[in-house]
Amino acid sequence: MGQLEIREVEAFLAVADELHFGRAGERLYVSQSRVSQLLRALERSVGARLVERTSRRVRLTPLGESLLADLRPAYDALQAAVDDARATARGIGGVLRIGFQGTISDQVMDAIRLFHDKCPDCTTEIVEIPFSDPFGPLRRHEVDIAAVLLPVEEDDLVLGQVFSKQPQTLAVAAGHPFARRDTLAAEDLAGYPLISVQGSAPEYWRLAQAPHSTPGGLAVPPGPTVRTLQEGLALVAADRGAMLMCRPSAEYYRHRGVAFIPVAGLEDSFLGLVWHRDRETARTRAFSQALAGCGEGLGAGL
């Protein structure tokens, strides 16, 4: 096998991601014919076809799928090593945009201070992420890293530190019978509609915030859908439904028309630090390390 050219690898990865030679060329800032030329050169080195291309579609061959699975982590590791070398040579600088949902965690704020201590040439921007769109800002490159409510099961996102373990509470109208209780059981959720999230959040994430059934299998009535926490609390105050929130956020969003009752028997709420798999940098890694160094803080969730 001849010497492997990095441009051939990049062309193969771009075609594998886009399944379109034109878009792959735009991504690499080369012509479509140049992408084809690079891919053919790689296939000659391998000795077999990696991509099947017809007038209607582009798809990887089984060998191409196998090569992609092996090549992607190796290429990402190579990029990370070069980024680290550049960062060491120049010192980590630039801007890190940090997203958060709801209220920003104390632990995240501690991590920002530690990050600035360790990377004085960096600046940070703190950006609130819509409650209804936890992952969109990362994919649209509006933020570089984000603290979001779990779960996170996205293939294109990396889940780093999991933190801010918090018990769940139920927000109900102040005049509702639940408001007179000191605590609720998870099975009590079957007695009141749950307000849920609308928007582009994936279904598994929305169901985690407003489940359709109790742990014991009782159906939970569906309530209205909202895009923001404030919309949800307004509907709670109007007795249109209840809303699950973690304890610190319940304390932060105190509302005289709403009571917050602890719920026993539900899994705790957690936040996770997340970034896009294709946009990991020395800055994101440094912030992740800073958050890990802060330990378990008194973080706020949702």
Coordinates of C-alpha atoms in Angstrom, one line a residue:
M1 CA 0.0 0.0 0.0
G2 CA 1.3 3.5 -0.9
Q3 CA 1.7 6.4 1.5
L4 CA -1.6 7.5 3.0
E5 CA -2.6 11.1 2.2
I6 CA -4.5 13.0 4.9
R7 CA -6.5 14.8 2.2
E8 CA -7.8 11.4 0.9
V9 CA -8.9 10.5 4.4
E10 CA -10.7 13.9 4.7
A11 CA -12.5 13.4 1.4
F12 CA -13.7 9.9 2.4
L13 CA -14.9 11.2 5.8
A14 CA -16.7 14.1 4.2
V15 CA -18.5 11.9 1.6
A16 CA -19.4 9.4 4.4
D17 CA -21.0 12.3 6.4
E18 CA -22.7 14.0 3.5
L19 CA -23.4 11.1 1.2
H20 CA -23.2 13.7 -1.5
F21 CA -20.0 14.6 -3.5
G22 CA -21.0 18.2 -4.1
R23 CA -21.7 19.0 -0.4
A24 CA -18.5 17.1 0.5
G25 CA -16.6 19.4 -1.9
E26 CA -18.2 22.5 -0.4
R27 CA -17.2 21.3 3.1
L28 CA -13.5 20.8 2.0
Y29 CA -13.5 23.9 -0.3
V30 CA -12.6 21.8 -3.4
S31 CA -14.5 20.9 -6.5
Q32 CA -16.7 17.8 -6.8
S33 CA -14.3 16.3 -9.3
R34 CA -11.4 16.7 -6.8
V35 CA -13.4 14.8 -4.2
S36 CA -13.9 12.0 -6.6
Q37 CA -10.2 12.0 -7.5
L38 CA -9.1 11.8 -3.9
L39 CA -11.6 9.1 -3.1
R40 CA -10.5 7.0 -6.1
A41 CA -6.9 7.4 -4.9
L42 CA -7.8 6.1 -1.4
E43 CA -9.7 3.2 -3.0
R44 CA -6.7 2.2 -5.0
S45 CA -4.6 2.2 -1.9
V46 CA -7.1 0.0 -0.1
G47 CA -7.7 -2.2 -3.1
A48 CA -11.5 -2.1 -3.1
R49 CA -14.5 0.1 -3.5
L50 CA -15.4 2.2 -0.4
V51 CA -18.4 4.1 -1.9
E52 CA -21.2 3.1 -4.3
R53 CA -22.3 6.0 -6.4
T54 CA -25.3 6.1 -8.8
S55 CA -27.2 8.9 -10.4
R56 CA -29.7 8.7 -7.5
R57 CA -27.7 8.0 -4.4
V58 CA -24.4 7.7 -2.7
R59 CA -23.7 5.1 0.0
L60 CA -20.8 3.3 1.7
T61 CA -20.0 -0.3 0.8
P62 CA -19.7 -2.7 3.8
L63 CA -15.9 -2.2 3.6
G64 CA -16.5 1.5 3.6
E65 CA -18.7 1.3 6.7
S66 CA -16.0 -0.8 8.5
L67 CA -13.2 1.6 7.5
L68 CA -15.3 4.6 8.7
A69 CA -15.8 3.0 12.1
D70 CA -12.0 2.5 12.5
L71 CA -10.9 5.8 10.8
R72 CA -13.2 8.3 12.5
P73 CA -11.8 8.0 16.1
A74 CA -8.2 7.9 14.7
Y75 CA -8.8 11.1 12.7
D76 CA -10.4 12.8 15.6
A77 CA -7.5 11.9 17.9
L78 CA -5.1 13.2 15.3
Q79 CA -6.9 16.5 15.2
A80 CA -7.1 16.7 18.9
A81 CA -3.3 16.1 19.2
V82 CA -2.6 18.9 16.7
D83 CA -5.0 21.2 18.6
D84 CA -3.2 20.4 21.8
A85 CA 0.2 21.1 20.3
R86 CA -1.0 24.4 18.9
A87 CA -2.5 25.4 22.3
T88 CA 0.7 24.5 24.1
A89 CA 2.7 26.5 21.6
R90 CA 0.5 29.6 21.7
G91 CA -1.3 29.3 25.0
I92 CA -5.0 28.6 24.9
G93 CA -6.8 31.7 23.7
G94 CA -10.0 32.8 22.0
V95 CA -13.6 32.8 23.0
L96 CA -15.5 29.9 24.6
R97 CA -19.3 30.2 24.4
I98 CA -21.0 28.3 27.3
G99 CA -24.6 27.5 27.1
F100 CA -27.0 26.7 30.0
Q101 CA -30.7 25.9 30.5
G102 CA -32.9 27.6 33.0
T103 CA -30.7 28.9 35.8
I104 CA -26.9 28.6 35.6
S105 CA -25.4 26.1 38.0
D106 CA -23.1 27.3 40.8
Q107 CA -20.8 24.5 39.8
V108 CA -20.6 25.9 36.2
M109 CA -19.8 29.3 37.6
D110 CA -17.1 27.9 39.7
A111 CA -15.7 26.1 36.7
I112 CA -15.7 29.4 34.7
R113 CA -13.6 31.1 37.4
L114 CA -11.2 28.1 37.5
F115 CA -11.1 28.1 33.6
H116 CA -10.1 31.8 33.6
D117 CA -7.4 31.1 36.2
K118 CA -5.9 28.4 34.1
C119 CA -6.5 30.0 30.7
P120 CA -6.1 33.7 31.2
D121 CA -5.9 34.4 27.4
C122 CA -9.4 33.0 27.0
T123 CA -12.7 34.9 27.3
T124 CA -16.1 33.3 28.0
E125 CA -19.6 34.2 26.8
I126 CA -22.5 32.8 28.8
V127 CA -25.6 32.0 26.6
E128 CA -29.0 30.8 27.8
I129 CA -30.3 27.8 25.8
P130 CA -34.0 27.5 25.1
F131 CA -35.8 25.0 27.3
S132 CA -37.4 23.6 24.2
D133 CA -34.2 23.2 22.2
P134 CA -31.4 21.8 24.4
F135 CA -29.2 20.5 21.6
G136 CA -29.9 22.9 18.7
P137 CA -27.5 25.7 19.7
L138 CA -24.6 23.2 19.7
R139 CA -25.5 21.9 16.3
R140 CA -26.0 25.5 14.9
H141 CA -22.6 26.4 16.4
E142 CA -24.2 29.1 18.6
V143 CA -22.4 27.7 21.7
D144 CA -19.2 25.6 22.0
I145 CA -20.2 23.7 25.1
A146 CA -23.4 23.5 27.2
A147 CA -24.7 22.4 30.5
V148 CA -28.1 20.7 29.7
L149 CA -30.7 18.7 31.5
L150 CA -30.2 14.9 31.0
P151 CA -30.7 12.5 29.3
V152 CA -28.4 13.0 26.3
E153 CA -28.4 10.2 23.7
E154 CA -27.3 12.1 20.6
D155 CA -24.7 10.4 18.4
D156 CA -23.1 13.6 17.3
L157 CA -22.7 15.0 20.8
V158 CA -20.2 14.1 23.5
L159 CA -21.5 13.8 27.1
G160 CA -18.8 14.8 29.5
Q161 CA -19.2 15.4 33.3
V162 CA -22.6 14.5 34.8
F163 CA -23.2 16.7 37.8
S164 CA -25.8 18.7 39.9
K165 CA -27.7 15.8 41.3
Q166 CA -31.0 17.2 42.6
P167 CA -34.3 15.8 43.9
Q168 CA -37.5 16.5 41.9
T169 CA -40.4 18.6 42.9
L170 CA -43.9 19.1 41.4
A171 CA -45.1 22.6 40.7
V172 CA -48.9 22.8 41.2
A173 CA -51.4 25.7 41.5
A174 CA -51.5 27.1 45.0
G175 CA -55.2 26.2 45.4
H176 CA -54.8 22.6 44.3
P177 CA -55.2 19.9 47.0
F178 CA -51.6 18.7 46.3
A179 CA -50.4 22.1 47.6
R180 CA -51.5 21.2 51.1
R181 CA -49.3 18.1 51.1
D182 CA -45.7 18.0 52.6
T183 CA -44.6 15.4 50.0
L184 CA -46.0 13.4 47.1
A185 CA -45.4 9.9 45.9
A186 CA -44.4 9.3 42.3
E187 CA -47.7 7.4 41.8
D188 CA -49.6 10.7 42.7
L189 CA -48.5 12.0 39.3
A190 CA -51.4 9.9 37.8
G191 CA -53.8 12.4 39.4
Y192 CA -52.9 15.6 37.6
P193 CA -51.9 16.5 34.0
L194 CA -48.2 17.1 33.4
I195 CA -47.1 20.1 31.3
S196 CA -44.6 19.1 28.7
V197 CA -42.1 20.6 26.4
Q198 CA -42.8 21.4 22.8
G199 CA -40.2 22.3 20.1
S200 CA -37.2 20.5 18.6
A201 CA -36.1 18.5 21.6
P202 CA -36.1 14.8 20.9
E203 CA -39.0 12.7 22.2
Y204 CA -36.9 10.7 24.7
W205 CA -35.8 14.0 26.3
R206 CA -39.3 15.4 26.5
L207 CA -40.6 12.2 28.0
A208 CA -37.9 12.4 30.7
Q209 CA -39.2 15.8 31.7
A210 CA -42.9 14.9 31.6
P211 CA -43.3 11.1 31.6
H212 CA -46.5 9.5 30.3
S213 CA -46.6 7.0 33.1
T214 CA -45.6 6.6 36.8
P215 CA -42.8 4.2 37.9
G216 CA -45.6 1.8 38.8
G217 CA -47.2 1.9 35.3
L218 CA -50.1 4.3 36.0
A219 CA -50.9 6.6 33.1
V220 CA -50.1 10.3 33.6
P221 CA -52.6 12.6 31.9
P222 CA -51.0 14.9 29.2
G223 CA -51.2 18.6 29.9
P224 CA -50.4 21.6 27.7
T225 CA -47.1 22.0 26.0
V226 CA -44.8 25.0 26.5
R227 CA -41.5 26.4 25.2
T228 CA -40.1 28.1 28.3
L229 CA -40.2 27.5 32.1
Q230 CA -42.0 30.8 32.5
E231 CA -44.8 29.7 30.2
G232 CA -45.1 26.5 32.1
L233 CA -45.3 28.2 35.5
A234 CA -48.0 30.6 34.2
L235 CA -50.1 27.6 33.2
V236 CA -49.4 26.0 36.5
A237 CA -50.6 29.1 38.4
A238 CA -53.8 29.0 36.2
D239 CA -54.3 25.4 37.3
R240 CA -53.9 24.0 33.8
G241 CA -51.5 21.3 34.9
A242 CA -48.4 20.5 37.0
M243 CA -44.8 20.7 36.1
L244 CA -41.7 18.7 37.3
M245 CA -38.7 20.8 38.3
C246 CA -35.6 20.2 40.4
R247 CA -35.5 21.7 43.8
P248 CA -33.0 24.6 43.2
S249 CA -35.0 25.8 40.2
A250 CA -38.2 25.6 42.2
E251 CA -36.6 27.8 44.8
Y252 CA -35.3 30.2 42.1
Y253 CA -38.6 30.5 40.3
R254 CA -40.8 31.1 43.3
H255 CA -44.3 32.2 42.3
R256 CA -47.0 33.2 44.7
G257 CA -49.6 31.3 42.6
V258 CA -47.5 28.1 42.6
A259 CA -46.6 25.6 45.3
F260 CA -43.6 23.3 44.9
I261 CA -44.0 19.8 46.5
P262 CA -41.2 17.3 46.8
V263 CA -41.9 14.0 45.0
A264 CA -40.5 10.8 46.4
G265 CA -39.9 7.8 44.2
L266 CA -38.6 9.6 41.1
E267 CA -35.1 9.5 39.8
D268 CA -33.0 12.6 40.6
S269 CA -32.4 15.3 38.1
F270 CA -28.9 15.7 36.6
L271 CA -27.1 18.1 34.4
G272 CA -24.5 17.0 31.8
L273 CA -21.7 18.9 30.1
V274 CA -22.1 18.4 26.3
W275 CA -20.2 19.5 23.2
H276 CA -20.3 18.6 19.5
R277 CA -18.2 15.7 18.5
D278 CA -16.8 17.4 15.5
R279 CA -16.0 20.7 17.2
E280 CA -13.9 19.6 20.2
T281 CA -11.1 22.0 20.9
A282 CA -8.4 22.7 23.5
R283 CA -10.8 25.3 25.0
T284 CA -13.7 22.8 25.4
R285 CA -11.3 20.2 26.9
A286 CA -9.9 22.8 29.3
F287 CA -13.3 23.8 30.5
S288 CA -14.4 20.2 30.9
Q289 CA -11.3 19.6 33.1
A290 CA -12.1 22.8 35.1
L291 CA -15.7 21.5 35.8
A292 CA -14.3 18.1 36.8
G293 CA -12.0 19.9 39.2
C294 CA -14.8 21.7 40.9
G295 CA -16.3 18.5 42.3
E296 CA -20.0 18.3 43.3
G297 CA -21.3 21.8 43.8
L298 CA -24.7 23.1 44.8
G299 CA -25.7 23.3 41.2
A300 CA -29.1 24.3 39.9
G301 CA -30.9 22.3 37.3
L302 CA -34.4 22.6 35.9

